[in-house]
PDB file of C-alpha atoms in Angstrom:
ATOM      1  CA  UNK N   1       4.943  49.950   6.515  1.00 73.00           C
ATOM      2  CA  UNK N   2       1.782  49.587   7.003  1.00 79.00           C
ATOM      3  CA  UNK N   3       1.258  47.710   3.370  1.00 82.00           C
ATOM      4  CA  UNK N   4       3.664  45.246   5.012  1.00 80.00           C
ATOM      5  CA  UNK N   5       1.221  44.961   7.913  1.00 80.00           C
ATOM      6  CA  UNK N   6      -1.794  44.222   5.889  1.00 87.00           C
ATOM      7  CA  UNK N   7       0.020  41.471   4.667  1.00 86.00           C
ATOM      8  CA  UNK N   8       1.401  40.406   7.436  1.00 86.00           C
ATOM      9  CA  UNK N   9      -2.244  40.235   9.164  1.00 85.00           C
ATOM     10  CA  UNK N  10      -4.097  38.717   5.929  1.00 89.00           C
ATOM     11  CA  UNK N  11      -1.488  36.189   6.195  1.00 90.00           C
ATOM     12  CA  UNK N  12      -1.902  35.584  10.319  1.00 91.00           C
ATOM     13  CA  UNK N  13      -5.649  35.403   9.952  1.00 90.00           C
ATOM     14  CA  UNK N  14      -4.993  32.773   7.434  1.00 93.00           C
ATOM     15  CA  UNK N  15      -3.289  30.691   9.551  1.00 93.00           C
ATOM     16  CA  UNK N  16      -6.165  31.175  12.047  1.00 92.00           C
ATOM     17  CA  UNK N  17      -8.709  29.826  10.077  1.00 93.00           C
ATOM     18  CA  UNK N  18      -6.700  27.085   8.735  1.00 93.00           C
ATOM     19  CA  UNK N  19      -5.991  25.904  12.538  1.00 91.00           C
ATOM     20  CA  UNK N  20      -9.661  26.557  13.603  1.00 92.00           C
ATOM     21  CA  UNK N  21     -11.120  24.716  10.844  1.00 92.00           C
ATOM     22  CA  UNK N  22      -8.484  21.778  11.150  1.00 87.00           C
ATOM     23  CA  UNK N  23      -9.218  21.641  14.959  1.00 87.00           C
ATOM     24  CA  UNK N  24     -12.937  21.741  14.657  1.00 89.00           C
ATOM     25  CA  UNK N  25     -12.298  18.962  11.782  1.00 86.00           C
ATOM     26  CA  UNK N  26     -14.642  15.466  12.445  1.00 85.00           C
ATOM     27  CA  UNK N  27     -14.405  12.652   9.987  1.00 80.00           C
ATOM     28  CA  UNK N  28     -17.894  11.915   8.397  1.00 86.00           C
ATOM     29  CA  UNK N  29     -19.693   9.119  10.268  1.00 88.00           C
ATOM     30  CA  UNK N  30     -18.367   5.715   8.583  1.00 84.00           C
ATOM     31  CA  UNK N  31     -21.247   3.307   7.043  1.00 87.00           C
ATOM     32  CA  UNK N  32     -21.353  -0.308   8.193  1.00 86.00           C
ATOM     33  CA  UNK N  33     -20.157  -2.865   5.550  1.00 84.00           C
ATOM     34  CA  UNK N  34     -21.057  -6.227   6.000  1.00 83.00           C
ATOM     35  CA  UNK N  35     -18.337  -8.678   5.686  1.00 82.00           C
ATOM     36  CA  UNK N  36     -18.910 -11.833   3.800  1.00 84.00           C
ATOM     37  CA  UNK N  37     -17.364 -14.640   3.729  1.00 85.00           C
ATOM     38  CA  UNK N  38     -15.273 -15.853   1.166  1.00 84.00           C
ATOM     39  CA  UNK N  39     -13.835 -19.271   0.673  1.00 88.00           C
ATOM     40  CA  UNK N  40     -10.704 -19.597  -1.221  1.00 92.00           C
ATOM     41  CA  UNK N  41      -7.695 -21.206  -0.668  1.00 93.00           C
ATOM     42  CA  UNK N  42      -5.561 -18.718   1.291  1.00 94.00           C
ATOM     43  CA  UNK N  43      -2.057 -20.957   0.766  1.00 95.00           C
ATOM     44  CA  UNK N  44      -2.325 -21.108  -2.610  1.00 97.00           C
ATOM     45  CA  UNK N  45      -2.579 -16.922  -2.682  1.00 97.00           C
ATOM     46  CA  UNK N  46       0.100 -16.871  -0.462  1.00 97.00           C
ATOM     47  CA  UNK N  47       2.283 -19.830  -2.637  1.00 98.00           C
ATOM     48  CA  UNK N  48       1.527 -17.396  -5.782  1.00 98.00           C
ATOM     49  CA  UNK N  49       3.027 -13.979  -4.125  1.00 98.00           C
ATOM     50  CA  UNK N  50       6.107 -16.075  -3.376  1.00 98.00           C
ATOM     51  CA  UNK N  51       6.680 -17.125  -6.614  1.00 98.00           C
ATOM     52  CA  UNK N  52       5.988 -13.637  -7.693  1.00 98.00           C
ATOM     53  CA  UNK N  53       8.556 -12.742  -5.288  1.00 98.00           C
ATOM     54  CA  UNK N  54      11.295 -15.154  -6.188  1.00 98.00           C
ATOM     55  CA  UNK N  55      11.339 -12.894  -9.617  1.00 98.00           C
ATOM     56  CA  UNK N  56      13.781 -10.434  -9.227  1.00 97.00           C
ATOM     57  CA  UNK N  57      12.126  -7.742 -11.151  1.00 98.00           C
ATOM     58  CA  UNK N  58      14.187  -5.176 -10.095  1.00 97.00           C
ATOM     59  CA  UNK N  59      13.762  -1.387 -11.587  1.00 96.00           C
ATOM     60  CA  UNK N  60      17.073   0.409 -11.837  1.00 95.00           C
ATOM     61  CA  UNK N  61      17.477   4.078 -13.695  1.00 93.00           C
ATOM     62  CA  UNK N  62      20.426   2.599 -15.335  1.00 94.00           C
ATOM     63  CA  UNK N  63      18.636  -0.298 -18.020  1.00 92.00           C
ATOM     64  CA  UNK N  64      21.872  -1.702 -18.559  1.00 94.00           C
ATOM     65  CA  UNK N  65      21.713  -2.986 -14.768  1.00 94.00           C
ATOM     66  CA  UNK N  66      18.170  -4.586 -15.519  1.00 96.00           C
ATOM     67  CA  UNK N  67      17.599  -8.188 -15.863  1.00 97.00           C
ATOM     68  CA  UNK N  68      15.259  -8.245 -18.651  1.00 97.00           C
ATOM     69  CA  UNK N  69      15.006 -12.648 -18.278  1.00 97.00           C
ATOM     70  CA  UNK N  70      13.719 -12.176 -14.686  1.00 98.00           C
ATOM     71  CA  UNK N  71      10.660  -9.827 -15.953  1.00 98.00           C
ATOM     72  CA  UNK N  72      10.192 -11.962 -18.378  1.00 98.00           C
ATOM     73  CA  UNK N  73      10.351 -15.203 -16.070  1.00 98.00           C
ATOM     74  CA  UNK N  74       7.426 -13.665 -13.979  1.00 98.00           C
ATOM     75  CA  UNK N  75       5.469 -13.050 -16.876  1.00 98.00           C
ATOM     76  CA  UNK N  76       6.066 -16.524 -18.254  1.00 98.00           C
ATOM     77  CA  UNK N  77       4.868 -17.675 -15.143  1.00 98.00           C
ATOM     78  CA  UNK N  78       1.524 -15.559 -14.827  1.00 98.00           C
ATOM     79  CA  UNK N  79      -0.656 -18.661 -16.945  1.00 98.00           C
ATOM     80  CA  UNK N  80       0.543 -21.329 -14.453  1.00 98.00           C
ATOM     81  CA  UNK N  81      -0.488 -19.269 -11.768  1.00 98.00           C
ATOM     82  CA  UNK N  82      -3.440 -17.647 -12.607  1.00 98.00           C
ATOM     83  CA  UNK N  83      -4.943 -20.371 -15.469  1.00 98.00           C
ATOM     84  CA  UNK N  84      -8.355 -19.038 -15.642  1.00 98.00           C
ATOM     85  CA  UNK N  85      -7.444 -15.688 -16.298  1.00 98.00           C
ATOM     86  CA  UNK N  86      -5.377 -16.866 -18.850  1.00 98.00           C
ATOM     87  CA  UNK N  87      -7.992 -18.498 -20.674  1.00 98.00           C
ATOM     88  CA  UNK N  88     -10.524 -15.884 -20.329  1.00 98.00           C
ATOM     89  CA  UNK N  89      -8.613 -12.645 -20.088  1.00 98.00           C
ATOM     90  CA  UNK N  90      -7.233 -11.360 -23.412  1.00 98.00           C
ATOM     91  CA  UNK N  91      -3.294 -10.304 -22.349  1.00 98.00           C
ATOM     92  CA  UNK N  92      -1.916  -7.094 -24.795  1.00 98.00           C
ATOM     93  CA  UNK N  93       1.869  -6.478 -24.174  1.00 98.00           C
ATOM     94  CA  UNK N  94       2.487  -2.819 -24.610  1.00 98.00           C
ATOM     95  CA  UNK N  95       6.177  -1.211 -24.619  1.00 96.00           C
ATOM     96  CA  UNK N  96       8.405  -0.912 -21.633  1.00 95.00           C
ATOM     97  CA  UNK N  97       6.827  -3.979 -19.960  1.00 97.00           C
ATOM     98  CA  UNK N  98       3.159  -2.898 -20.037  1.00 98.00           C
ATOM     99  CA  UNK N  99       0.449  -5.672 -19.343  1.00 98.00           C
ATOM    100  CA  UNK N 100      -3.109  -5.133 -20.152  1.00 98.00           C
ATOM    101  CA  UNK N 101      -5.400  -7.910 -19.458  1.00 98.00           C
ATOM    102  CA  UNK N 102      -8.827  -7.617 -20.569  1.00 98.00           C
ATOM    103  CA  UNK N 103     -11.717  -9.375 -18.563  1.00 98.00           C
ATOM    104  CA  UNK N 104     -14.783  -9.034 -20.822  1.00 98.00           C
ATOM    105  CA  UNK N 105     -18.287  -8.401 -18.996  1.00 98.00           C
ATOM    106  CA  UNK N 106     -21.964  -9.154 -20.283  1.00 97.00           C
ATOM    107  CA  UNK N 107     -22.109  -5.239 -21.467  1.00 96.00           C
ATOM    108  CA  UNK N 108     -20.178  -2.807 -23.045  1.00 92.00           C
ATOM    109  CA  UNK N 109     -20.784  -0.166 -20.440  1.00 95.00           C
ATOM    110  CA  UNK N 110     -17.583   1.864 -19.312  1.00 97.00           C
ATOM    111  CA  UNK N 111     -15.302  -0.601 -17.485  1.00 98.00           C
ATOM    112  CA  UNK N 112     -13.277  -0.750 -14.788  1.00 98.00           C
ATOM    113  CA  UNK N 113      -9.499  -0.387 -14.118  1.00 98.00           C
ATOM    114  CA  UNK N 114      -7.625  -2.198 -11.665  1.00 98.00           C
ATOM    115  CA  UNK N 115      -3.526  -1.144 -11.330  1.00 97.00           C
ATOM    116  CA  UNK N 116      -0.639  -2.418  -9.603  1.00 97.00           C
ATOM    117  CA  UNK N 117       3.401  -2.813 -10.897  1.00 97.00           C
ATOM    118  CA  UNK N 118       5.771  -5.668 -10.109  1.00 98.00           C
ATOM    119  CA  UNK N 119       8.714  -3.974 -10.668  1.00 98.00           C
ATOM    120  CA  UNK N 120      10.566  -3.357  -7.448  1.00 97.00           C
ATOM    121  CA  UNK N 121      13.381  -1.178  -6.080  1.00 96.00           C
ATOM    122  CA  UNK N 122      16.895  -2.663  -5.333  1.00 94.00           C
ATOM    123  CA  UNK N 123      17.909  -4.905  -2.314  1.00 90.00           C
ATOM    124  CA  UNK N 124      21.159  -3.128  -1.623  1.00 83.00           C
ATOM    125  CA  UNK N 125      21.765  -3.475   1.941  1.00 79.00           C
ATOM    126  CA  UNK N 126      21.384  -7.199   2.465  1.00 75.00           C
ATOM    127  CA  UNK N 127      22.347  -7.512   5.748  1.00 76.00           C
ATOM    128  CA  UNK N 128      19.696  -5.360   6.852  1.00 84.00           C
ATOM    129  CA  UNK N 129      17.295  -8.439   5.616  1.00 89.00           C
ATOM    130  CA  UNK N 130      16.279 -10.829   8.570  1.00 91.00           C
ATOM    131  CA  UNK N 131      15.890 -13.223   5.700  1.00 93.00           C
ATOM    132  CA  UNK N 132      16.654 -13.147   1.759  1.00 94.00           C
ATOM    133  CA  UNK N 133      14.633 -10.429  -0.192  1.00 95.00           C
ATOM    134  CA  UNK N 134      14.093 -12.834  -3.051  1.00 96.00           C
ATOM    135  CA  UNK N 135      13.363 -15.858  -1.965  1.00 96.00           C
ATOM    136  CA  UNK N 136       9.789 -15.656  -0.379  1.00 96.00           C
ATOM    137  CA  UNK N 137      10.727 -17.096   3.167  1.00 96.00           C
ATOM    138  CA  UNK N 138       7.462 -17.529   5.484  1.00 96.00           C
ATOM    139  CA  UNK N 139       8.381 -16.960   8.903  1.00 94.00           C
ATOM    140  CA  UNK N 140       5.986 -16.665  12.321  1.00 93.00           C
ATOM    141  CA  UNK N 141       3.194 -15.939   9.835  1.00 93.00           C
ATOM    142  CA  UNK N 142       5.015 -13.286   8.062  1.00 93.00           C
ATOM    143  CA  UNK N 143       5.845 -13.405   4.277  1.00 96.00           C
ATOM    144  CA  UNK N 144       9.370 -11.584   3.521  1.00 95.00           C
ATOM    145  CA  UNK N 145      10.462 -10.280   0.199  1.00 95.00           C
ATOM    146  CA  UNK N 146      10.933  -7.419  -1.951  1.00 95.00           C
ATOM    147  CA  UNK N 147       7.470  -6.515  -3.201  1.00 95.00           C
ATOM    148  CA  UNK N 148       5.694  -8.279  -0.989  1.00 94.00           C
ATOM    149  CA  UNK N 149       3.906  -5.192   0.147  1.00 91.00           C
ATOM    150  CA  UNK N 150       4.870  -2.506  -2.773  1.00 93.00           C
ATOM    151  CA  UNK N 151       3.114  -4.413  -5.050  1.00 94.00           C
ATOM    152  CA  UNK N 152       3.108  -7.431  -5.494  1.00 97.00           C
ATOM    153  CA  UNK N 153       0.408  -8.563  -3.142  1.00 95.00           C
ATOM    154  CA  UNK N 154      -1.165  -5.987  -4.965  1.00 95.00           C
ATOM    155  CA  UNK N 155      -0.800  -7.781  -8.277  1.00 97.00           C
ATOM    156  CA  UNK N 156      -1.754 -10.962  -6.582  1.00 98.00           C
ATOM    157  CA  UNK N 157      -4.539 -10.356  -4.822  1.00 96.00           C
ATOM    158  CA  UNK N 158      -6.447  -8.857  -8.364  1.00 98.00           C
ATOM    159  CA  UNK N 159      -5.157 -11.785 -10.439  1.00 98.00           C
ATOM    160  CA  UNK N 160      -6.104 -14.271  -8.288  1.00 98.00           C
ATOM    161  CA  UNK N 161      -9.087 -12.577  -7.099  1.00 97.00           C
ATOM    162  CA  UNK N 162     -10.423 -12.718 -10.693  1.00 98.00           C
ATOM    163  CA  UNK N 163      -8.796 -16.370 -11.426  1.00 98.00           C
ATOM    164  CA  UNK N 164     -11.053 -17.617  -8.476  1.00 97.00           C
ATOM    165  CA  UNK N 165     -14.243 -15.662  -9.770  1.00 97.00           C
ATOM    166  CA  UNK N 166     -13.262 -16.947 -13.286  1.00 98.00           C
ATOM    167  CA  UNK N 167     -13.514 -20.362 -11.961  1.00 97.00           C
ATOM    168  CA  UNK N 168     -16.367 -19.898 -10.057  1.00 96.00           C
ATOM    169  CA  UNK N 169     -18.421 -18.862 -13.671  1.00 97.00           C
ATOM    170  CA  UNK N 170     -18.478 -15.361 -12.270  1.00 97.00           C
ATOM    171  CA  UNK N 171     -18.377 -12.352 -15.819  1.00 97.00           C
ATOM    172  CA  UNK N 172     -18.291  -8.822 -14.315  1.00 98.00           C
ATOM    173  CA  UNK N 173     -20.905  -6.522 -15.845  1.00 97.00           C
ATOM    174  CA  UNK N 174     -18.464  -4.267 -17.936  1.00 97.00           C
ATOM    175  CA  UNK N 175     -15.323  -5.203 -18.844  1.00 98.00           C
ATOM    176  CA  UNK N 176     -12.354  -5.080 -16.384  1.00 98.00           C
ATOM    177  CA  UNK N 177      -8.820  -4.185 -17.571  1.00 98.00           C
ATOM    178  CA  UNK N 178      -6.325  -5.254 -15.563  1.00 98.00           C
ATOM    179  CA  UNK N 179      -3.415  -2.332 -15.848  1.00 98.00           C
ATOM    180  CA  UNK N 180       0.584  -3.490 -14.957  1.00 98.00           C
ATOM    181  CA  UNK N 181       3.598  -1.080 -15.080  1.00 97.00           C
ATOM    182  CA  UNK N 182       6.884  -3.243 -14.922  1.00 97.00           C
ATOM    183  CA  UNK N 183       8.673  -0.060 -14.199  1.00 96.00           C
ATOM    184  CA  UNK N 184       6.532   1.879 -11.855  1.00 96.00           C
ATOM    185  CA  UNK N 185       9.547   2.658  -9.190  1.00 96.00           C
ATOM    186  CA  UNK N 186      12.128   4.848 -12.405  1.00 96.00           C
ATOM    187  CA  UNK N 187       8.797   6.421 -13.911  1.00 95.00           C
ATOM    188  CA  UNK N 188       8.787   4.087 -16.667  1.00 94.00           C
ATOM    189  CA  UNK N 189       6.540   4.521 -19.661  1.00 95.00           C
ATOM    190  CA  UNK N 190       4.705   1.109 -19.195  1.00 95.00           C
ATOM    191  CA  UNK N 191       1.251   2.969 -17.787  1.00 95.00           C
ATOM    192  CA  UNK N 192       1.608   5.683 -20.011  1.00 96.00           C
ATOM    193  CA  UNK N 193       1.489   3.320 -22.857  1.00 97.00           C
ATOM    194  CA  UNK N 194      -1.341   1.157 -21.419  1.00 98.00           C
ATOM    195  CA  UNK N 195      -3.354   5.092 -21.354  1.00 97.00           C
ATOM    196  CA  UNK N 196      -2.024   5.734 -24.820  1.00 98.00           C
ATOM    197  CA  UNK N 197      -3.680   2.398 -25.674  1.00 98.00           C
ATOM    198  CA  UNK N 198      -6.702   3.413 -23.734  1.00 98.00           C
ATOM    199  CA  UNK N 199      -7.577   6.384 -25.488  1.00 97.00           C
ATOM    200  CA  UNK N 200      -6.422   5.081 -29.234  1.00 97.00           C
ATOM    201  CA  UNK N 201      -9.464   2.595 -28.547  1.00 97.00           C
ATOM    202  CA  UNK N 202     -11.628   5.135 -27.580  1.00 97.00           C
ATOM    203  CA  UNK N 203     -11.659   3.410 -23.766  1.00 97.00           C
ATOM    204  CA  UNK N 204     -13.049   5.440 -21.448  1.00 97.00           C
ATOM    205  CA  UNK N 205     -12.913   4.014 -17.698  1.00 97.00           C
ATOM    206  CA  UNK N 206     -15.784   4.785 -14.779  1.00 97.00           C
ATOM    207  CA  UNK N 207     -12.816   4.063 -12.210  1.00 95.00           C
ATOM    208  CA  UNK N 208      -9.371   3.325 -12.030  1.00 96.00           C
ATOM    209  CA  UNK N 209      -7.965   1.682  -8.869  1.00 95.00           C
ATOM    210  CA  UNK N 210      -4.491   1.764  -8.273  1.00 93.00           C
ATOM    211  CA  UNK N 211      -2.396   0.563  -5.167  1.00 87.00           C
ATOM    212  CA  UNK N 212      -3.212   3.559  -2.123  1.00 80.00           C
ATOM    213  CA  UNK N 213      -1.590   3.786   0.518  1.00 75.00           C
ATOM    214  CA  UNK N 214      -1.467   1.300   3.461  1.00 72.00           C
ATOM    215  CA  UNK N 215      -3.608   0.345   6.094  1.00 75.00           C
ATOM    216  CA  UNK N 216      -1.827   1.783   9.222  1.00 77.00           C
ATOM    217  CA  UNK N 217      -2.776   3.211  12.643  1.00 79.00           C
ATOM    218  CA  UNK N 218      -0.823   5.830  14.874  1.00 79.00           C
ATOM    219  CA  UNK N 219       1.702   6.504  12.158  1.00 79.00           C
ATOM    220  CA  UNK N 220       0.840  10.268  11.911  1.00 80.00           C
ATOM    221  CA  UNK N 221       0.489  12.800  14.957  1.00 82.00           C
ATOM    222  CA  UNK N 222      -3.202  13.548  15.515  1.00 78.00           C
ATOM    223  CA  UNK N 223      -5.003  11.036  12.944  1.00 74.00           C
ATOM    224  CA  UNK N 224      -5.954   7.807  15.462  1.00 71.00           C
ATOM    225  CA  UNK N 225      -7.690   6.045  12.995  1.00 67.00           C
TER     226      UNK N 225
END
């Protein structure tokens, strides 16, 4: 009984402390950041996520329900997009639809990593669309489509991020690899190769950025901001 009771109170004042600490919880003052300017041509980011979109690079755990021409389409498509990086960027193909660009810099320090994956899940329930998932409709400012938030604009924004620095004259430091999984959403082997590649090269990253979470406010009880 009284075994039980130790337990029972170990377990109660661990509960306390968790509560007390979470309550008395303050995020760590937030530093200023500047924000610059940039000039590029936001409708010709946007035109390049639609296109991206109008692939239907859907993931399924079934292969045999996969349509391999529509990956294939989008990656077909990635020079006419993103030209610059196409001339600069060296472009590896690994298994199970891994790409691995790499953006050489002035040293060979450790480089950086930038992920995202343009696979995306099924469109099943189509009439729950206010307009078609694959077809990159623009609409009171809004861009629709399958992958236009998970990631897509993800994949977009670092390709032609770097195609605009690219033709700017702009060479990063250290080299940045630019990491895509075409099969992200069934736990497909694509980034597992691109790590296999990684250390068979002896690569060894100072960061990896992949695609977070999103930028959202009131979505969980208690966290404003």
């Amino acid at each position: 009984m009284w075994i039980l009771l130790t337990i029972l109170g170990a377990v109660l004042l661990f509960l306390a402390i968790i509560l007390l600490r979470a309550a008395a919880f303050r995020p760590l003052p937030q530093p200023k950041v500047s924000q610059e300017s940039v000039d590029f041509s936001q409708e010709r980011a946007v035109d390049c996520l639609r296109e991206l979109i109008r692939c239907k690079t859907v993931s399924h755990r079934d292969p045999a329900l996969e349509d391999d021409s529509e990956f294939e389409k989008l990656i077909q498509a990635l020079p006419t997009l993103y030209p610059n990086v196409a001339a600069a960027c060296e472009l590896t193909r690994l298994p199970d639809r891994g790409l691995l660009y790499r953006w050489r810099g002035q040293t060979d320090g450790a480089p950086a990593v930038m992920m995202a994956h343009y696979d995306v899940v099924p469109a099943t329930s189509l009439d729950a669309w206010e307009e078609p998932p694959f077809e990159g409709v623009i609409r009171d400012g809004r861009l629709w489509g399958r992958g236009a938030l998970d990631t897509k604009v993800t994949f977009n924004g670092i390709l032609f991020s770097a195609d605009h620095l690219i033709g700017e004259g702009f060479v990063p430091q250290c080299d940045v690899y630019f990491a895509f999984s075409g099969g992200e959403e069934v736990n497909g082997k694509g980034a597992s190769n691109i790590v296999d590649y990684f250390a068979e090269h002896g690569i060894e990253p100072s960061f990896v950025l992949d695609e977070g979470g999103a930028v959202v406010e009131n979505v969980f009880p208690g966290v404003k901001q």
